[in-house]
Coordinates of C-alpha atoms in Angstrom, one line a residue:
M1 CA -0.1 0.1 0.2
H2 CA 1.0 3.4 -0.6
S3 CA 1.5 6.1 2.3
A4 CA -1.3 8.1 2.8
A5 CA 0.6 11.3 1.4
S6 CA 1.5 9.4 -2.0
A7 CA -2.3 8.7 -2.2
I8 CA -3.0 12.3 -2.2
E9 CA -0.7 13.5 -3.8
S10 CA -1.6 11.2 -6.9
L11 CA -6.1 11.8 -5.8
T12 CA -4.6 15.6 -6.2
Q13 CA -3.4 15.0 -10.2
L14 CA -6.1 13.5 -10.9
S15 CA -8.3 15.8 -9.3
K16 CA -6.1 18.4 -11.9
S17 CA -7.2 15.8 -15.4
P18 CA -9.2 18.0 -17.2
S19 CA -12.6 15.6 -17.1
V20 CA -12.3 15.4 -13.3
S21 CA -11.9 19.6 -12.8
R22 CA -14.4 20.1 -15.2
L23 CA -17.0 17.6 -14.0
A24 CA -15.9 19.2 -10.6
A25 CA -16.2 22.8 -11.1
A26 CA -19.6 22.0 -12.9
F27 CA -21.4 20.3 -9.8
A28 CA -20.3 23.2 -7.8
D29 CA -21.5 25.6 -9.4
A30 CA -25.1 24.6 -10.1
G31 CA -24.5 23.6 -6.5
Y32 CA -24.8 19.9 -5.6
E33 CA -22.1 18.0 -3.8
L34 CA -19.9 15.7 -6.5
A35 CA -17.4 12.8 -4.9
L36 CA -15.3 10.3 -6.5
V37 CA -15.7 7.2 -5.2
G38 CA -15.2 3.1 -5.2
G39 CA -12.7 2.0 -6.6
P40 CA -10.4 5.0 -8.0
V41 CA -10.4 5.9 -4.0
R42 CA -9.3 2.5 -3.4
D43 CA -6.5 2.4 -6.6
A44 CA -5.1 5.1 -5.2
F45 CA -4.1 4.3 -1.8
L46 CA -2.7 1.5 -3.2
G47 CA -0.4 3.0 -5.7
H48 CA -2.4 1.3 -8.7
E49 CA -3.5 2.5 -12.1
V50 CA -6.8 4.7 -11.7
H51 CA -9.6 4.0 -14.6
D52 CA -13.3 3.7 -14.4
L53 CA -13.6 6.9 -12.8
D54 CA -17.1 7.0 -10.3
F55 CA -18.6 9.9 -8.7
T56 CA -21.4 10.4 -6.8
T57 CA -24.0 13.2 -5.7
N58 CA -26.8 14.5 -4.7
A59 CA -27.9 15.4 -8.0
L60 CA -31.6 12.9 -9.5
P61 CA -30.6 11.7 -12.5
D62 CA -32.4 14.8 -14.6
D63 CA -30.3 17.1 -12.8
I64 CA -27.1 15.1 -13.3
I65 CA -27.7 15.0 -16.9
R66 CA -28.5 19.2 -17.3
V67 CA -25.4 19.7 -15.7
V68 CA -23.1 17.1 -17.9
E69 CA -24.7 17.7 -21.1
P70 CA -22.8 21.6 -21.6
I71 CA -19.2 20.5 -20.6
A72 CA -19.7 16.7 -22.2
E73 CA -19.3 15.1 -26.0
A74 CA -21.7 12.7 -24.9
H75 CA -24.2 11.6 -22.4
W76 CA -26.3 8.3 -22.2
D77 CA -28.0 6.0 -19.5
I78 CA -26.8 3.6 -18.3
G79 CA -29.8 3.0 -15.3
R80 CA -31.8 6.4 -14.5
D81 CA -33.8 4.3 -12.9
F82 CA -31.1 2.8 -10.9
G83 CA -29.8 6.6 -10.6
T84 CA -26.7 6.0 -13.2
I85 CA -26.3 8.8 -16.0
G86 CA -22.5 8.0 -18.4
A87 CA -21.1 10.8 -20.2
Q88 CA -17.6 11.4 -22.0
I89 CA -16.0 14.3 -21.0
A90 CA -12.6 15.7 -22.6
G91 CA -12.2 12.1 -23.9
E92 CA -12.6 10.2 -21.2
K93 CA -15.9 8.3 -19.9
V94 CA -17.4 8.7 -16.9
E95 CA -20.6 7.5 -14.7
I96 CA -22.1 9.7 -12.5
T97 CA -24.8 8.0 -9.3
T98 CA -27.1 9.7 -7.3
Y99 CA -26.5 9.2 -3.5
R100 CA -28.5 5.7 -2.6
A101 CA -30.5 4.4 0.4
D102 CA -31.8 1.3 -1.2
Q103 CA -34.0 -1.2 1.2
Y104 CA -33.6 -4.8 -0.9
D105 CA -36.7 -7.5 0.4
G106 CA -34.1 -10.4 1.4
K107 CA -35.1 -12.4 -1.1
T108 CA -33.9 -11.3 -4.4
R109 CA -30.9 -9.1 -5.4
K110 CA -33.2 -6.4 -6.8
P111 CA -33.3 -3.5 -4.3
V112 CA -36.4 -1.1 -3.6
V113 CA -34.5 1.6 -4.8
A114 CA -34.4 4.8 -2.7
F115 CA -32.5 8.0 -3.9
G116 CA -30.2 9.4 -0.7
D117 CA -28.9 12.8 0.6
S118 CA -26.6 11.7 2.4
L119 CA -22.7 10.7 0.8
E120 CA -21.9 8.9 4.0
E121 CA -25.1 6.9 3.7
D122 CA -24.5 5.7 0.4
L123 CA -21.5 4.6 1.6
T124 CA -22.8 3.0 4.0
R125 CA -24.6 0.5 2.3
R126 CA -21.5 -0.6 -0.6
D127 CA -20.0 -3.9 -0.8
F128 CA -16.9 -3.5 1.4
R129 CA -15.2 -1.3 3.4
V130 CA -11.7 -0.7 1.3
N131 CA -14.3 0.1 -2.0
A132 CA -16.7 2.8 0.7
M133 CA -14.6 6.2 0.6
A134 CA -14.6 8.9 -1.5
V135 CA -12.9 12.4 -2.2
R136 CA -14.7 15.3 -1.8
L137 CA -14.4 17.4 -5.4
P138 CA -13.4 20.3 -5.7
E139 CA -11.8 20.3 -1.8
L140 CA -10.3 16.6 -1.8
V141 CA -12.0 15.6 1.3
L142 CA -11.5 12.3 1.9
V143 CA -14.5 10.8 3.3
D144 CA -14.1 6.8 5.5
P145 CA -17.5 6.8 7.9
S146 CA -15.9 2.9 8.2
G147 CA -12.7 2.2 8.3
G148 CA -11.7 1.5 4.6
V149 CA -7.7 3.0 5.1
E150 CA -7.4 0.6 8.0
D151 CA -8.8 -2.1 6.2
L152 CA -6.6 -0.9 3.2
M153 CA -4.2 -1.1 5.8
A154 CA -4.7 -4.9 7.2
G155 CA -5.2 -6.2 4.0
I156 CA -9.1 -7.6 5.2
L157 CA -12.5 -7.3 3.0
R158 CA -14.8 -6.8 4.9
A159 CA -18.3 -4.9 5.1
P160 CA -19.5 -1.6 6.0
K161 CA -22.3 -3.0 7.6
S162 CA -22.8 -6.5 9.3
A163 CA -22.0 -9.3 6.3
E164 CA -25.0 -11.2 7.5
V165 CA -27.1 -8.0 6.4
S166 CA -24.8 -7.1 3.4
F167 CA -25.1 -10.8 2.1
T168 CA -28.5 -10.9 2.7
E169 CA -29.6 -7.5 1.2
D170 CA -27.5 -8.9 -2.4
P171 CA -25.8 -12.3 -2.6
L172 CA -23.7 -11.3 -5.5
R173 CA -21.5 -9.9 -2.9
M174 CA -20.1 -13.0 -2.5
M175 CA -19.1 -13.3 -5.6
R176 CA -17.6 -10.3 -5.8
A177 CA -15.7 -11.1 -2.1
A178 CA -13.8 -14.0 -4.3
R179 CA -12.7 -11.4 -6.8
F180 CA -11.7 -8.8 -4.4
S181 CA -10.0 -11.7 -2.6
S182 CA -8.2 -12.3 -6.2
Q183 CA -7.8 -8.9 -7.1
L184 CA -6.1 -7.2 -4.1
G185 CA -4.7 -10.3 -2.5
F186 CA -6.7 -9.8 0.3
Q187 CA -7.6 -12.1 3.0
L188 CA -12.0 -11.8 4.6
D189 CA -12.1 -11.3 8.3
E190 CA -13.7 -14.2 10.3
E191 CA -17.1 -13.5 9.5
T192 CA -17.4 -12.4 6.2
E193 CA -16.3 -15.6 5.2
W194 CA -18.3 -17.3 8.0
A195 CA -21.2 -15.0 6.5
M196 CA -20.3 -16.3 2.7
T197 CA -20.0 -20.1 3.8
E198 CA -23.9 -19.9 6.0
F199 CA -25.5 -18.0 3.1
A200 CA -23.8 -19.9 0.3
S201 CA -27.0 -21.3 -1.8
S202 CA -28.6 -17.7 -1.7
I203 CA -26.4 -17.3 -4.3
E204 CA -29.2 -19.0 -6.2
N205 CA -31.4 -16.0 -6.2
I206 CA -28.9 -14.2 -8.5
S207 CA -29.3 -14.6 -12.5
A208 CA -26.6 -16.5 -14.0
E209 CA -25.8 -13.2 -16.5
R210 CA -24.9 -11.7 -12.8
V211 CA -23.0 -14.3 -12.2
N212 CA -21.4 -15.3 -14.8
E213 CA -19.9 -11.9 -15.7
E214 CA -18.4 -12.2 -11.8
L215 CA -17.0 -15.5 -12.4
C216 CA -15.2 -13.8 -15.7
K217 CA -13.9 -11.1 -13.4
L218 CA -12.2 -12.9 -10.8
L219 CA -10.7 -15.6 -13.6
L220 CA -9.0 -12.5 -15.8
T221 CA -7.7 -11.3 -12.6
D222 CA -3.6 -12.1 -12.3
K223 CA -4.3 -14.7 -9.5
P224 CA -8.0 -15.9 -9.7
R225 CA -6.3 -19.3 -7.4
A226 CA -7.1 -17.5 -4.1
G227 CA -10.5 -16.7 -4.9
I228 CA -11.7 -20.3 -6.5
E229 CA -10.6 -21.8 -3.4
L230 CA -12.8 -19.2 -1.7
L231 CA -15.8 -19.8 -3.6
V232 CA -15.4 -23.5 -3.2
R233 CA -14.4 -23.7 1.3
T234 CA -17.6 -21.5 1.6
G235 CA -19.4 -23.6 -0.7
I236 CA -20.6 -21.3 -3.3
A237 CA -18.8 -23.3 -5.8
S238 CA -20.9 -25.9 -5.6
Y239 CA -24.0 -23.3 -6.3
V240 CA -22.0 -21.8 -9.6
L241 CA -19.6 -24.1 -10.5
P242 CA -20.3 -27.5 -8.7
E243 CA -17.8 -29.7 -11.4
I244 CA -14.7 -28.0 -9.7
P245 CA -15.2 -28.8 -6.0
A246 CA -16.5 -32.4 -7.4
L247 CA -12.3 -32.6 -8.6
R248 CA -11.4 -33.5 -4.6
L249 CA -11.8 -37.0 -5.3
E250 CA -11.0 -38.8 -2.5
V251 CA -8.3 -41.9 -2.0
D252 CA -7.8 -44.8 -0.8
E253 CA -5.6 -46.7 0.7
H254 CA -4.5 -49.1 -2.4
H255 CA -5.6 -46.5 -5.1
H256 CA -3.1 -43.4 -6.0
H257 CA -3.7 -40.9 -8.5
K258 CA -2.8 -36.3 -8.0
D259 CA -5.1 -34.6 -6.1
V260 CA -7.2 -33.5 -8.9
Y261 CA -8.0 -30.2 -7.8
E262 CA -4.7 -28.7 -6.7
H263 CA -3.8 -30.2 -10.0
S264 CA -6.0 -27.6 -12.0
L265 CA -5.9 -24.5 -10.2
T266 CA -2.1 -25.4 -11.0
V267 CA -2.6 -25.7 -14.1
L268 CA -4.8 -22.6 -14.3
E269 CA -1.8 -20.7 -12.8
Q270 CA 1.0 -22.1 -15.3
A271 CA -1.3 -21.3 -18.3
I272 CA -1.4 -17.8 -16.7
D273 CA 2.4 -17.6 -16.7
L274 CA 2.9 -19.1 -20.0
E275 CA 0.3 -16.9 -21.1
K276 CA 2.1 -13.4 -19.7
E277 CA 5.2 -15.0 -21.0
R278 CA 4.4 -15.9 -24.5
H279 CA 1.9 -13.1 -25.0
P280 CA 3.2 -10.0 -23.1
G281 CA 1.3 -7.0 -22.7
E282 CA -1.7 -8.3 -24.2
P283 CA -6.1 -8.8 -22.8
A284 CA -5.9 -11.6 -20.3
D285 CA -7.6 -14.5 -22.3
L286 CA -10.6 -15.9 -21.1
T287 CA -11.2 -18.7 -23.3
L288 CA -7.8 -20.2 -22.2
R289 CA -8.2 -19.7 -18.0
L290 CA -11.9 -21.2 -18.5
A291 CA -10.0 -24.2 -20.1
A292 CA -7.0 -24.5 -17.8
L293 CA -10.2 -24.8 -15.2
L294 CA -11.9 -27.3 -16.4
H295 CA -9.7 -29.0 -18.4
D296 CA -10.2 -32.5 -16.0
I297 CA -13.4 -32.0 -15.1
G298 CA -14.8 -35.5 -17.0
K299 CA -12.5 -37.3 -14.1
P300 CA -15.2 -37.9 -11.8
A301 CA -17.1 -39.9 -14.0
T302 CA -14.7 -41.3 -15.6
R303 CA -12.3 -42.8 -12.5
Q304 CA -11.6 -46.9 -12.4
L305 CA -9.6 -48.4 -9.3
E306 CA -7.1 -50.4 -11.9
S307 CA -5.4 -54.1 -10.3
G308 CA -2.5 -53.0 -9.0
G309 CA -2.9 -50.1 -7.5
A310 CA -3.5 -47.9 -10.8
V311 CA -6.1 -45.4 -11.1
S312 CA -7.4 -44.6 -15.2
F313 CA -9.8 -42.1 -16.4
H314 CA -10.6 -42.8 -19.6
H315 CA -11.9 -40.7 -21.9
H316 CA -12.2 -38.0 -19.2
D317 CA -11.4 -35.6 -21.9
L318 CA -14.2 -36.5 -24.0
V319 CA -16.7 -36.3 -21.2
G320 CA -15.3 -33.2 -20.1
A321 CA -16.2 -31.4 -23.0
K322 CA -19.4 -32.7 -22.6
L323 CA -19.6 -31.4 -19.2
S324 CA -17.7 -27.6 -19.8
V325 CA -20.4 -27.5 -22.6
K326 CA -23.2 -28.0 -20.1
R327 CA -22.4 -25.9 -17.3
M328 CA -20.9 -22.9 -19.4
K329 CA -24.5 -22.8 -21.2
A330 CA -26.2 -22.7 -17.5
L331 CA -23.6 -19.5 -16.8
R332 CA -25.0 -18.1 -20.2
F333 CA -21.9 -18.2 -21.8
D334 CA -21.6 -17.5 -25.7
K335 CA -21.9 -19.6 -28.3
E336 CA -18.6 -19.1 -29.4
T337 CA -16.7 -19.0 -26.0
T338 CA -18.3 -22.3 -24.8
Q339 CA -17.4 -24.3 -28.2
N340 CA -13.8 -22.9 -28.0
V341 CA -13.5 -24.3 -24.3
A342 CA -15.0 -27.6 -25.5
R343 CA -12.6 -28.3 -28.3
L344 CA -9.2 -27.4 -25.6
I345 CA -10.8 -30.2 -23.6
E346 CA -11.5 -32.4 -26.0
L347 CA -7.8 -31.5 -27.8
H348 CA -5.7 -31.8 -24.2
L349 CA -4.9 -35.1 -24.5
R350 CA -2.7 -35.9 -27.7
F351 CA 0.1 -34.3 -27.2
F352 CA 1.0 -37.3 -24.8
G353 CA 2.9 -40.0 -26.1
Y354 CA 4.4 -38.0 -28.7
S355 CA 7.8 -38.3 -26.4
D356 CA 7.3 -42.2 -26.8
A357 CA 6.8 -42.3 -30.6
A358 CA 7.2 -39.4 -33.1
W359 CA 4.8 -38.7 -35.3
S360 CA 4.9 -38.6 -38.7
D361 CA 4.0 -35.3 -40.8
S362 CA 0.6 -36.9 -41.7
A363 CA 0.0 -36.6 -37.7
V364 CA 1.5 -33.3 -37.0
R365 CA -0.9 -31.6 -39.6
R366 CA -3.4 -33.4 -37.8
Y367 CA -2.7 -31.9 -34.8
A368 CA -2.9 -28.6 -35.9
R369 CA -5.9 -28.7 -38.7
D370 CA -7.9 -30.1 -35.3
A371 CA -6.8 -27.1 -33.0
G372 CA -7.5 -24.9 -36.1
D373 CA -7.8 -21.0 -34.6
L374 CA -7.2 -22.6 -30.8
L375 CA -3.8 -23.8 -31.6
E376 CA -2.0 -21.6 -30.0
R377 CA -3.7 -22.1 -26.8
L378 CA -3.7 -25.2 -26.9
H379 CA -0.2 -25.1 -27.0
I380 CA 0.0 -23.3 -23.5
L381 CA -3.1 -25.3 -21.8
T382 CA -0.9 -28.5 -22.6
R383 CA 2.6 -27.1 -21.4
A384 CA 0.6 -26.1 -18.5
D385 CA -0.8 -29.9 -17.5
V386 CA 2.7 -31.0 -16.9
T387 CA 2.8 -30.8 -13.1
T388 CA 4.8 -33.7 -12.0
R389 CA 7.1 -33.1 -9.7
N390 CA 9.8 -35.3 -11.8
K391 CA 11.9 -32.9 -13.0
R392 CA 13.3 -35.6 -16.1
K393 CA 10.2 -36.7 -16.5
A394 CA 9.1 -32.3 -16.9
D395 CA 12.1 -31.9 -19.3
R396 CA 11.0 -35.0 -21.2
L397 CA 7.1 -33.9 -22.2
S398 CA 8.9 -29.8 -22.4
F399 CA 11.4 -30.8 -25.1
A400 CA 8.7 -32.9 -26.9
Y401 CA 6.6 -30.2 -27.0
D402 CA 9.5 -28.0 -28.2
D403 CA 9.8 -30.4 -31.3
L404 CA 6.3 -30.7 -31.9
E405 CA 6.0 -27.0 -32.0
N406 CA 8.8 -26.6 -34.2
R407 CA 7.2 -29.4 -36.6
I408 CA 4.2 -27.5 -36.9
K409 CA 6.5 -24.7 -37.7
E410 CA 8.5 -26.0 -40.3
L411 CA 5.2 -27.7 -41.8
S412 CA 3.2 -24.1 -42.0
E413 CA 6.5 -22.7 -43.7
A414 CA 6.7 -25.1 -46.0
E415 CA 3.2 -25.8 -47.0
E416 CA 1.7 -23.0 -45.8
M417 CA -0.6 -25.0 -43.3
A418 CA -2.9 -22.8 -42.0
A419 CA -4.6 -22.6 -45.4
V420 CA -4.6 -26.2 -46.2
R421 CA -6.8 -27.2 -49.4
P422 CA -6.9 -30.3 -51.6
D423 CA -5.2 -29.6 -55.0
L424 CA -8.3 -29.8 -56.3
N425 CA -11.6 -27.8 -55.8
G426 CA -14.9 -28.8 -56.1
E427 CA -15.7 -27.3 -59.3
E428 CA -13.0 -29.7 -60.6
I429 CA -14.0 -32.3 -59.2
M430 CA -17.9 -32.2 -60.0
A431 CA -15.9 -32.1 -63.5
I432 CA -13.8 -34.4 -63.2
L433 CA -16.6 -37.6 -62.0
G434 CA -19.3 -36.0 -64.3
I435 CA -21.2 -35.5 -61.2
P436 CA -23.2 -32.4 -59.5
A437 CA -23.0 -30.6 -56.7
G438 CA -23.8 -33.4 -53.3
R439 CA -22.9 -35.6 -51.4
E440 CA -20.3 -37.1 -53.3
V441 CA -18.6 -34.0 -54.0
G442 CA -18.2 -33.7 -50.2
E443 CA -16.6 -37.4 -49.8
A444 CA -14.5 -36.7 -52.7
Y445 CA -13.1 -33.6 -51.4
N446 CA -12.7 -34.8 -48.1
Y447 CA -10.3 -37.5 -49.6
L448 CA -8.1 -35.8 -51.6
L449 CA -8.3 -33.6 -48.5
N450 CA -6.9 -36.7 -46.5
V451 CA -4.2 -37.1 -49.2
R452 CA -3.3 -33.6 -49.1
L453 CA -2.8 -33.5 -45.1
D454 CA -0.8 -36.9 -45.5
E455 CA 1.3 -36.3 -48.2
G456 CA 1.8 -32.6 -48.5
P457 CA 0.9 -31.6 -51.6
I458 CA 1.0 -33.7 -54.8
G459 CA -0.4 -31.7 -58.2
A460 CA -3.1 -31.6 -60.3
D461 CA -2.5 -33.9 -62.7
L462 CA -1.6 -36.5 -59.7
A463 CA -4.5 -35.2 -57.6
R464 CA -6.5 -36.3 -60.7
E465 CA -4.8 -39.7 -60.6
R466 CA -5.5 -40.2 -57.4
L467 CA -9.6 -39.4 -57.4
L468 CA -10.1 -41.0 -60.1
A469 CA -8.7 -44.0 -58.7
W470 CA -10.7 -43.4 -55.1
W471 CA -13.3 -43.1 -57.3
A472 CA -13.5 -46.4 -59.2
N473 CA -12.7 -48.4 -55.8
R474 CA -15.6 -46.5 -54.0

């Protein structure tokens, strides 16, 4: 955490930025209060770069629009009924929300919206003390009614009110607790974690879309493991993502296998490290992280205890792919992400065995072709899936995958494998065979595509001969 002096300096510089200074002056001139609130204030104290400027005011939504209209390039309703107006000022997007004094019915997340007239009251209804701080503008006066600065210094997450009241009002805050534990590296106090455990089932009152949003934010943090472990430990994961706690398989005294739950979290961590190493500065890859976390969820359903103490998980890749589709549909993930995660899970075992027997060029081509646009993600997932403590085995697998990547690259450069096509197209096949468009053309095309994958380019003349021979022997 930065010193208070450093935080004040950061907030002072922020208040002088064109967007903040114009906004503060406009509200002051109109006779309204304005404060920078929540995340930006927290991040200034933590020494983090400040993003997503959120403001709160005693002005009502129509009044907010009236104040920002003369100074904004654009403004829009984010949720007028909930008091939030968005605007772009000096090229920066901001959100301004009327003080809230909501009441909850205890059954749904939807509050009975009530606008308040006090900044302190607004802050005490927020999720955690570290997010319940504000800086009045333009005076630059810190308002911290619940002790958020002290919690920042201690690295603790707890609610401004009691955790029981907070989570009963809005169960989604339990998911936010998991996200912030990872994002900030903070621990929950005892009461807060108890309340998460006690009220875990109330997360079912929250829409799948909102749960999805918080789960994705958690997975996109630099270190999501702590948040996932918290969700599992408190029982919330049993409602949100039950396949993860199910990975904690019992191990009897005669059959031994690695802890699949711990292995999956390690694979996630290693995938993130590789993602950053191979693609520095690029946005976090949600698809890769979901695939890493879920890649072994087929194991509980496929576990077989073999004679001699061995444990097998035959076809857990295929079973896991199907389970991932079911879960991601329930969580309202989009179709493309769902399909890509399932495909990565389905393919994640293909590589193993490469180090024992060299693949033919045909097998290498098929590996790359089957992965398609997911090839780089598959490279990372497969490498991350090696969690053995046996250094000799880990090195052997790493060297083998280095070799496979090099062979894919060489074949791709030599044959432009990314755009592999048969040596004859569909129209040429129809002309040579004298057949109309239909199923048989597709079969012929696939035959020539397999020839191409097995043998590389053979040229149009030889492809014509092979096509006619195949057609005659069908």
